[in-house]
Every structure is written in C-alpha cells, then in structure tokens.
Amino acid sequence: MIELKNIEKYYATKGVKHYVLRHVSTSIKQGEFVSIMGPSGAGKSTLLNILGMLEEPTYGSYEFMGEDVTTLNERKRIELYRNHIGFVFQAYHLIDEMTVYENIEAPLLYKKIGGSERKSRIADLLDRFNIVAKKDLFPNQLSGGQQQLVGIARALAAQPSIILADEPTGNLQSAQAEEIMNLFQKLNKEEGITIIQVTHSEKNAQYGNRILHIADGVIKEDLVV
Amino acid sequence: MFKLNLKIALRNLWKNKGFSLINIGGLAIGLASCMILLLYIAYEWSYDKQYTNADKTYVVYQNAPANGKIFSWAWTPNIMANEIAVKIPGVKYASHASYTSSKLISVGNNKISSRLNFADPNFIKIFDYKFIKGNPDQVLKDVNTIILTKSLSEKLFGNEDPINKTIKLENQEVLKVEAVIEDVPVNSSITFECLAPWSLFIKREPWAREPNWGNNMCLTVVQLKDNKFLAEANADMKGIYKRNQQGNTAEALLFPLTKWHLYDDFQNGKSVGGKIEQLKIFLLLAFCILLIACVNFMNLSTARSERRSKEVGIRKAIGSSRKSLIGQFLLESVFITLISTIIAFILVEVSLPYFNNLLNIGLQIDYKSISFWGTLLMLMIFTGFMAGSYPALYLSSFEPIKVLKGLKIKSDASVSIRKVLVVVQFVFAACLIVCTSVIYQQLRYVKNKPIGYNKSNLVQIAVQGKMGNNSKLDLLKTQMINSGAVTGVTFFSKDITESGNNTTDVHWQGKPAGESILFNNRGIGSDFIKTIGTELVAGRELSTITKKDSNSIMLNEAAVKMMNLKNPIGAKIGYWGVEKTNIGVVKDFVVESAYQKVAPMIFYPSYMDDVQVIIARLNPNQNISSSLETIDNLVRQIEPDYPVNRKFVDEAFEGKFQNEKLLGTLSNWFGGFAIFISCLGLLGLALFMAEQRKKEISIRKVLGASTANILTLLNKDFIKLVAIANVIAFPLAYIIINRWLSAFEYRISISALPFIIAISLSVLIAILTVSIQSVKVAKANPVDALKYE
Ligand SMILES: Nc1ncnc2c1ncn2[C@@H]1O[C@H](COP(=O)(O)OP(=O)(O)O)[C@@H](O)[C@H]1O
Ligand SMILES: [Mg+2]
C-alpha cells in the first residue's frame, strides 16, 4: 500500500540545511497496524505528515496505492487524500465553530457525499462512539477524551483505508487512552483499516503488530510485535 | 458545504460582536454613502436624456465676441428657427420657445402662480412629452390655448377633466385647455407647468413679432434627421448671423441637448466642462468611500487571521482544497456585504429626505428600475470581492502543517500590508479634510467679499399684473415709505441677483472699429443709489420723477474703464440708436457671478414700463416681520389677484453659491463619513493589537510602566502611520484643490491652515480612537493577563 524509497527531508533555515529525515525506505502493507516510536525531535511527525501528504519530501519517492504521490498535481493529490486518508491529531484539532455533528460532517461535504448517505454515516458513527447526546455541543464543551473520539469519528467518516494518528493519546489520561487504543485495534482487526500511529508509550505500541524506531531521522529498528 | 459555511459565518459574526459591528457598520455606511452619491450622479447624468430623440436634439448657442472674449449662450433671435428649418441641411425640426417664467393662472377664484413656457408646435415633436389627454398633432396651433401638466391640472381642476375648459392667464387672456401631459421630469433643463403657443407670446409681446437678427430673445432647439448631418449643419450654422444681418459678429452652433446641463461652461466659444467636473469629483468620492470601507474589512479580517489559521489548517487536513477555502472566505465577505447592503438601504431611505432638502432636489430610489438593481448587484459583488479577496487569498494560503504543528505564522507581511491599508485610508481622509477646508475658505471669501451694495435688509418684490403701471408703482412707493416699514424704495428692470439683459448696441467716441462690446443694461427708478446702498463715484443720479433725464444714462466704473473715458460726465454715448449723455458713474456692484469681475453696465431711467422688481430697504428701527406684513398688505391692495412674490436680496444672492455650497456640503458630509469609517478600522485594529499585546503590556506594568507609558507605547505606531498618510496626502490634496480653485477669477491663495487642520484633526482622531480601546488594556490588572498564560 505504501512504498517509501530514500525519503529525505530538510528545512533550510538561513541557508543552513537542517535534516529531519535521512534515507528513509520502508513499505507498509494493507491491514498493518504500525507504531512509530522515537525521542522527541526525531522526525516522527514529519514522517507521518509526509505519509499523509500534508508535507512533501525533499528527495525520494513515495508511492501510495500504486500512485507516485510526488508527481501528482494538487487536484489529484487532494482526491487521493480525501478518499483514503484519515488524520487524528494529538491536539484533536476540531473546528471550534462547528458542533460535533458538523465536525464529523465536514470531510463528507468536501468529498461531496449525498445528504442521506451523510446522515446515516454520521448517525452510525455517533452511535458507535456513544456521543449521540453530544452531537450539538461545541468542542470546548467536551472533555479531551470525548474530543479525541470526535476526532477519530471525523477521520473515519470518509471511510479511509488508512488512519494516521500523531500521538493520539498524548493528552489523555490512561483510561481514556486505553479506550482509544482498543478502538484502533478493533478498527484494524474487524474492518481491516491500516493504522499508523506515533506514540511514546511502549504499552500503546503493543496494540499494533509492527514498531518502527526512529532516531535522528533514520529508521533504527523495524520490529514485528 | 455552502450551508455549513454560511452557518459558520453567522456564528463567527455572533461570536465576535464587536468586530462584526465595526465591519458591518463601516461597510454599511460606506455603501450608503456610495449609493447616495451614485443616486445623485445618476440624477444629474440623466438630465435631458428622457426624450426619445434626445441624442439627435441640439440647442442653438450663439458665440458673441465682446470685450476681447467670446460669450456663449443659448439665446437666439426669433427668426432663427424658421431660417434653420428652411436652410440648414439634415434638420428634421427646428423650434423656438421662450424661457419659462412665472405667470398667474386662474380658474374662477383658484389662482396659482405657475411656470409657463411658450413654444411653437414643433417643440412637442422634438420633446415627446407624454400626453395623457389631447391630441399632440393639434396642440399649440390656436392662439388662445394651453397645455397643462398633470399636477397643475389637478391643482386647478381637481379630478375633473380639464379638456375644453378655460383658464385665465394673468387675468387677461382666456385660454382653452387642449391637452394634459405628464409632469416634465424634474431633471430637465426645460421645465414648465404649462405650455402655451408661440402665437400667444407674440400677441402678448407685440415687439417680438418683428423678425430681428439683433435681438436674442428666445431659445431655439433643433432636431436632426440623423447625427451624420451634424458636421455639415454646424458648418452652415456658423455664419447664419452674418448672412442675415450685416455687421453681426455672432456665430451660431448646435450644442447637444444631452450635454446642456453638464457641459454648459463655455470658454472661447467651446464647451470646456461645467457641472460634469463636480460629478467627477463625486464619483471619485463615492468610489473612495467604498474603497475605504473595503479596506476596513480587509484590515479587520487579516488582523483576525491568527485566530482563523487553525481552522484553515484543519480544513486542509480533512480534505479541503485551497479553492474551496477561498470560496468560503469570499462567501463570508459577500454575506457580510449583503447584511451591510440591507442596513445601507435603511440608512439611505432614512437620510434621503434630509439630503433632498439640503440639495433642493428630488432623489429617490426607483425600486422598479432594472438598472438600479443591476448597479446594486454590481456594487455588492464588487464590494464583496474587493473586501474579501485579500483576506481570502491570504488566509487560504496558510500551510496546514505549519498551523497544525503550532508554528507561528509569520505575520510580518500581513502586518505591513495592514499598515499600508491604514495609511491608504488616512491619505483619503487627510485629502478630504484639506479639500473641504479650502472649499469652505473659498466660499467664505467670496461670500464676504464686498459686492458693491448692501444686500442685508433689502427686499425685492416682483412687479406683477396691475402693479406694472406708472401711477400704481408711484403710489405703492409713497405708501410704503409713509408706512414707515421701509426707508427707501426704487425700481429695477431685472432681478438684482440675476444676470441677463445686455446689449452690444453701444457706441462712443474712440470705440475701436468693428469691435463688439457687451454691456449689461438696466432701467432704474429714482433713489436707486441710496436704496440699494451703493455709491455714486461721480456726477449725479438719474431721476425718473420728471422726463428731464430721458436722454441721460449712468455708467458703472467697469463701463467707464472699458470705454476708456477721460471725462465720463457729459460723455455722449450712442445707445440703441439714440445719443445719450452720461451724467453719473456708479460704483461696480455684482449682479452676475460673484467669482468674476463686474461687467460694464449702463443704467437708463425706467419710466416704469419695463420695471420687473421693486427694491425696498427695510427700516432698521422697525420689527422686520411687521414691516414685511405692512409691505405685503400694501402690495395686495394694489394687486389683489396675485400672491405677493417677495424675497430677501441676501437670500436670493446665496443662490449664486449653490454649486459651491453643494460641493462643500457633500464633501463635508461624505468626507466625515470617510473619516468615521477609517476610524472604525483603526479602532478594530487597535482592539486587535491591544489584545495581542496584552501579555507584553502586563509584563511592562509589572516592571513599573505607568498607564501613560503604556498609552504612549500603543499610540506611537498609529500616530506614525497617520503622519505618513498626511505627508502623502498633502501634495495630492494641493494638486486637486489648486485645480479646483483655478476656475475662479476671485480666489484665495492656499494657506497652511487646511493642512494644519488636516494633520491635527487626523492625529487627534487617531489618538482618541486608539486610546478609547487601549485605556482599558493599559489600566487592566496585569495579573489577570499573566495568570492565564
Ligand atoms: N516547518 C519546520 N521548519 C523548521 N523546522 C521544523 C519544521 N517542522 C519540524 N521542524 C524540526 O524538525 C525536527 C523534527 O520534528 P518532528 O518531526 O515534529 O519531531 P517529532 O515528532 O519526532 O518530535 C524538529 O527538530 C523540528 O524542530
Ligand atoms: Mg511530534
């Protein structure tokens, strides 16, 4: 599903190249549950963002479902992105001005999904995450765990084939974190959704079936759990 | 998405009420100002364009060389129209008409002073007035007939059908009503309430019957078959005077009717502009005000960008393209524009009566007009996009990843653009302040400039009906003086505040051969000098008590100078074919433009036969209103059939400043709005800046800064911007206002004062606006701000 070859990424600050990723090559297959681990500043988020097409690598090639992402034009890339990728953030990143319902609805609107289909999908998600009663509340009226559930529901709404999660439990208490991890595991096992998460916690990494260890922008270890 | 975005836009508006108020308020005021100005421009622009063949219609102007200049006006001889119809190629109709004047029209005891015009039958072929009743092919042929406009017909006959009923003109002629037409549009150069045949005019004024190429006494209008004949026709028109009267140096030309109102300023025989200049200024003003309001919007939107950057990042991360983000922000601005437009409508409807009153016109929104809605739609779209484009492009350009990583968006660019925008706003504001002050200075200067006579406490009564009779006028004069209401009474052959009545038929020894020189000529009654409060420079005054002065005249100083008379008293002057003796020199006084030098004038004794007005000086020791009542009663005793037509000379004189006053008033009002909107923008920006610098301010306060220190800190930036704006505005304003001033012969020199006013006013306003907001921040307890960091 994902094929990375020799990915490099640097930021140039005042003409000085500051490398974040070096020679990253790996492949991830459909249905895998991968955890990316490593010290702070190692380049984990950068790698995830490149996978999620939010950032472009400086060098190297990236194939997503057989398409070379680096050569796609913006319209095609957004198309690919809308249809296949769901993002979950550490800081939830819900839109403050939208209700829970509208937050989940937004990606469906961008995908131009019809009204009735939209309604049934959202109803389904609200039901599944037990947040039906909260659907008309705004994000600032929810707890962190609830916000993250909404974040995941939003990522799932577009029925992506892969979920990219950047420290999804980083801001949560352990009980809530466990709930989220169980959810990911279930999605992975029962629906075959590919999951790539960045995490600092060994325990969370154990939910998956593969761990990539990154340090200084280089993959140091690739373990199967 | 559209519905959701609209919802979000509404929520955003509601959540940031202060910003919304400033945004919508500013835009609404801007749009309302723009709409009123555009309404006014459209009103002026559509002058005389209502007639079907207006574009093929021409007014005959004559260019008469005199005093080394060329005078141009639309007065022509009575036989001009016939001559044109017969001899000039390509002419479909040629018609002549008198200029409209007030006449008494009565039905039974219902007496109304109405505006009457006389014209031949071709007139209504050229101007296709809408006939409600009557046959357009039959009217203006029989002598004793008249056409009424709808509103006059209603005033005279109520709801009755007036056709074939009779009215009385000036209590003399009985006229049969032949037709009723819709009221003449208010924005027409030729207006009247009733129209009578030319033949009636001749019957009433027998002197007008004789063909005379030397007497320019009526208006001639021409309609061409096609505009392709114009050049040929005009070439032929040029020599029409010379061909028909030997030694006549005037030239005629066809001037487009549709330009008559806006381009009536002639120099050297060519139209060089006129009211159009003012319209251009107003159009610019309308555009600038709208622009200022848009700039406000841009400013406030980008200032809030940091708050919205997160939304942009997330939207991009969940699949939004840049295009749809641009769409979203444009939608928001169009939506805000829509709300503002609705408010602007209310503002316009509320303020129109006020402006109509102020400008003395009848502007109104024509809700049925397609072009109105079209313009409005264009205006809205323009405003929406203008105001929304920059924020939309700017906001949508955020890279999602930077936003989501929590990196600070580099806002240097947006800050400097915001500064540029504030400078732009204040350049306009400062320009407007300078221009308005100069306009006011100029107006005050000409108003206070001595006009050669004392116009205060002077009243002027129109001579109407039975009053126009030698013994009646004398009686009235005696009665008025005996009543004690007035201290002096004299007569004048023309409204003293109006121009007109002039002649080139003046000859004297030493007059350059072949040169045509124009003199105003006025008939006066006894006690003229004393009553109007002017001075006799030399000689003695004309007396009309006896006929001894019937071969005497007086000249004004300008005439003496023009004639180059060494000994003006006793000089022999040929005037209308008769040799007269000059017996006095009168100080120059203004009857025409107060902006120009006084023209030569000849005074002749009027033995009441052509007296148009009675001029009386009120007794300063009497109560004015009771004096006026006494005068009115005396006039009514002599002529009970007419309503008394009396006015104060100084008020009538004000009419000369109508254009400049209009300009002054409008630029004052709309300049004020522009400044107000700019201040709203500044307030919004200050609001935002102060909030952004809350923490910095708190730390400074903890370190010991006083409220005053903080205020200085916050104000410094803004004052710098406003100062820069002034520096840019000054040369700009100087160029503009200098151009405007150059049109006046009498004008002030531009002083430093307007510029000082501009800079102090704008800085003061800026400080006030910024301070209102920042005092709150500066005074706040620093701990509050720091606690939540
Ligand atoms: N937009 C950027 N500009 C400059 N440097 C960046 C940018 N984004 C990330 N970095 C730097 O790249 C490095 C890797 O960042 P990141 O991938 O977020 O690390 P991790 O997620 O592993 O903590 C860090 O040192 C960070 O400062
Ligand atoms: Mg990270």
mmCIF file of C-alpha atoms and ligand atoms in Angstrom, chain A residues 40-41 43-46 90 166-167 198 200, ligand 2:
data_model
loop_
_atom_site.group_PDB
_atom_site.id
_atom_site.type_symbol
_atom_site.label_atom_id
_atom_site.label_comp_id
_atom_site.label_asym_id
_atom_site.label_seq_id
_atom_site.Cartn_x
_atom_site.Cartn_y
_atom_site.Cartn_z
ATOM 1 C CA SER A 40 11.307 13.943 20.677
ATOM 2 C CA GLY A 41 12.508 15.772 17.583
ATOM 3 C CA GLY A 43 11.283 13.313 12.851
ATOM 4 C CA LYS A 44 8.311 11.065 13.628
ATOM 5 C CA SER A 45 5.663 13.658 12.960
ATOM 6 C CA THR A 46 7.428 14.763 9.824
ATOM 7 C CA GLN A 90 -2.634 14.852 19.431
ATOM 8 C CA ASP A 166 0.087 11.552 15.672
ATOM 9 C CA GLU A 167 0.271 10.786 19.412
ATOM 10 C CA VAL A 198 3.135 7.831 16.526
ATOM 11 C CA HIS A 200 5.823 7.424 23.107
HETATM 12 MG MG MG C 2 5.855 15.024 17.002
#
